[in-house]
Amino acid sequence: MTLPRLRHLLTLDGLGEARLHALLDEAEAMLPHARGGTALRQVLAGRTVCNLFFENSTRTRSSFQLAAQRLGADVLNFDVGASSVKKGETALDTFRTLEAMGVEAFVVRHAEDGAVAALADAAGPGTALLNAGDGRSNHPTQGLLDMLTLRRHKGRDFSRLSVLVVGDVKHSRVARSDLQALRQLGCRDLRVCGPAALLPGPEVLEGCTVGQELDAMLEGVDVLMMLRLQRERMEEGLVPSLEAYFADYGLDARRLARAKPDAIVMHPGPMNRGVEIAAEVADGPRSVILEQVANGVAVRMAVLSHLLGA
Ligand code: NCD
């Protein structure tokens, strides 16, 4: 069965198991080229990709840039902070301006939910939009790179896995995309743990076992997904203190011992060391955090070449 090419990548919701595995297979094929080399420089030669980030980023922006360059594309790293956005130009006018210069793929991050989908609605027929994170809603390439990391460690059968997502789920677009992907890939034991004030609504938690006692929730899990405490998106007072948060929800080596002996620890970054994760775990043998980063380049190469029909 060949699946039709996607026009944009705005969310993982609704893509389905076959499509998700197909995208992960495409990413897997990119892995040997994700750290450099010239073998794939013709794939997007002559095509233009723009990184349009209205919010800060280290991993996502750099890896999209490297992914596009390793496929030979021209890359415009649009600096919002030094642009006419500061003179009041809207995101839509900025987008149309760059589209008029021949940009065919826009990688967009924005603080507002739905902002990237709104640009996709306004896009011309030859323009692809990639959501690099909108508000709390979606971060589809992070979801894909997390699934690739998980699949490479635990195999293609997600139905046997116990996955625990810990922390600030309420503000996390990563958690939303990961949970959407895990459900579609057939994961049956999905657990979410965090303080009540940081849990999202029931629509996000569908099919999940939800709890507030981390020690109990850790029992027998294969995969731990730790989340950053997103203080920039938080109303005041949701967390009493960072020390208290670490005591209740921080992952240290003692706690990790409750998970399965071969459990892996993931974190999308940026990490708050000593808040949601102890350095001994972040840098320890069960951490796959830097593998996630490396897999991110391959995922973004696959998605860019897929959307641009290369
Ligand atoms: C995340 C993001 O921006 O949503 N980071 C990332 O893309 N790897 C998570 C976060 O900011 O906590």
PDB file of C-alpha atoms and ligand atoms in Angstrom, residues 59-60 109 139 142 173-174 228 230 268-270, ligand 1:
ATOM      1  CA  ARG A  59      17.487  21.648  19.216  1.00  0.00           C
ATOM      2  CA  THR A  60      14.543  21.985  16.857  1.00  0.00           C
ATOM      3  CA  ARG A 109       7.333  27.723  15.776  1.00  0.00           C
ATOM      4  CA  HIS A 139       5.175  19.290  18.113  1.00  0.00           C
ATOM      5  CA  GLN A 142       9.479  15.816  18.301  1.00  0.00           C
ATOM      6  CA  ARG A 173       3.062  20.134  23.212  1.00  0.00           C
ATOM      7  CA  VAL A 174       5.673  17.351  23.286  1.00  0.00           C
ATOM      8  CA  ARG A 228      10.501  20.289  31.462  1.00  0.00           C
ATOM      9  CA  GLN A 230       7.522  25.204  31.569  1.00  0.00           C
ATOM     10  CA  PRO A 268      12.972  16.491  24.906  1.00  0.00           C
ATOM     11  CA  GLY A 269      15.265  19.204  26.291  1.00  0.00           C
ATOM     12  CA  PRO A 270      15.975  21.798  27.415  1.00  0.00           C
TER      13      PRO A 270
HETATM   14  C1  NCD B   1      10.317  21.406  23.655  1.00  0.00           C
HETATM   15  C2  NCD B   1       9.458  22.484  23.062  1.00  0.00           C
HETATM   16  O1  NCD B   1       9.913  23.563  22.703  1.00  0.00           O
HETATM   17  O2  NCD B   1       8.280  22.199  22.968  1.00  0.00           O
HETATM   18  N1  NCD B   1      11.643  21.428  23.294  1.00  0.00           N
HETATM   19  C3  NCD B   1      12.008  20.867  22.103  1.00  0.00           C
HETATM   20  O3  NCD B   1      11.514  21.227  21.067  1.00  0.00           O
HETATM   21  N2  NCD B   1      12.898  19.865  22.156  1.00  0.00           N
HETATM   22  C4  NCD B   1      10.089  21.147  25.074  1.00  0.00           C
HETATM   23  C5  NCD B   1      10.269  22.264  26.036  1.00  0.00           C
HETATM   24  O4  NCD B   1      10.431  23.417  25.684  1.00  0.00           O
HETATM   25  O5  NCD B   1      10.221  21.946  27.229  1.00  0.00           O
END
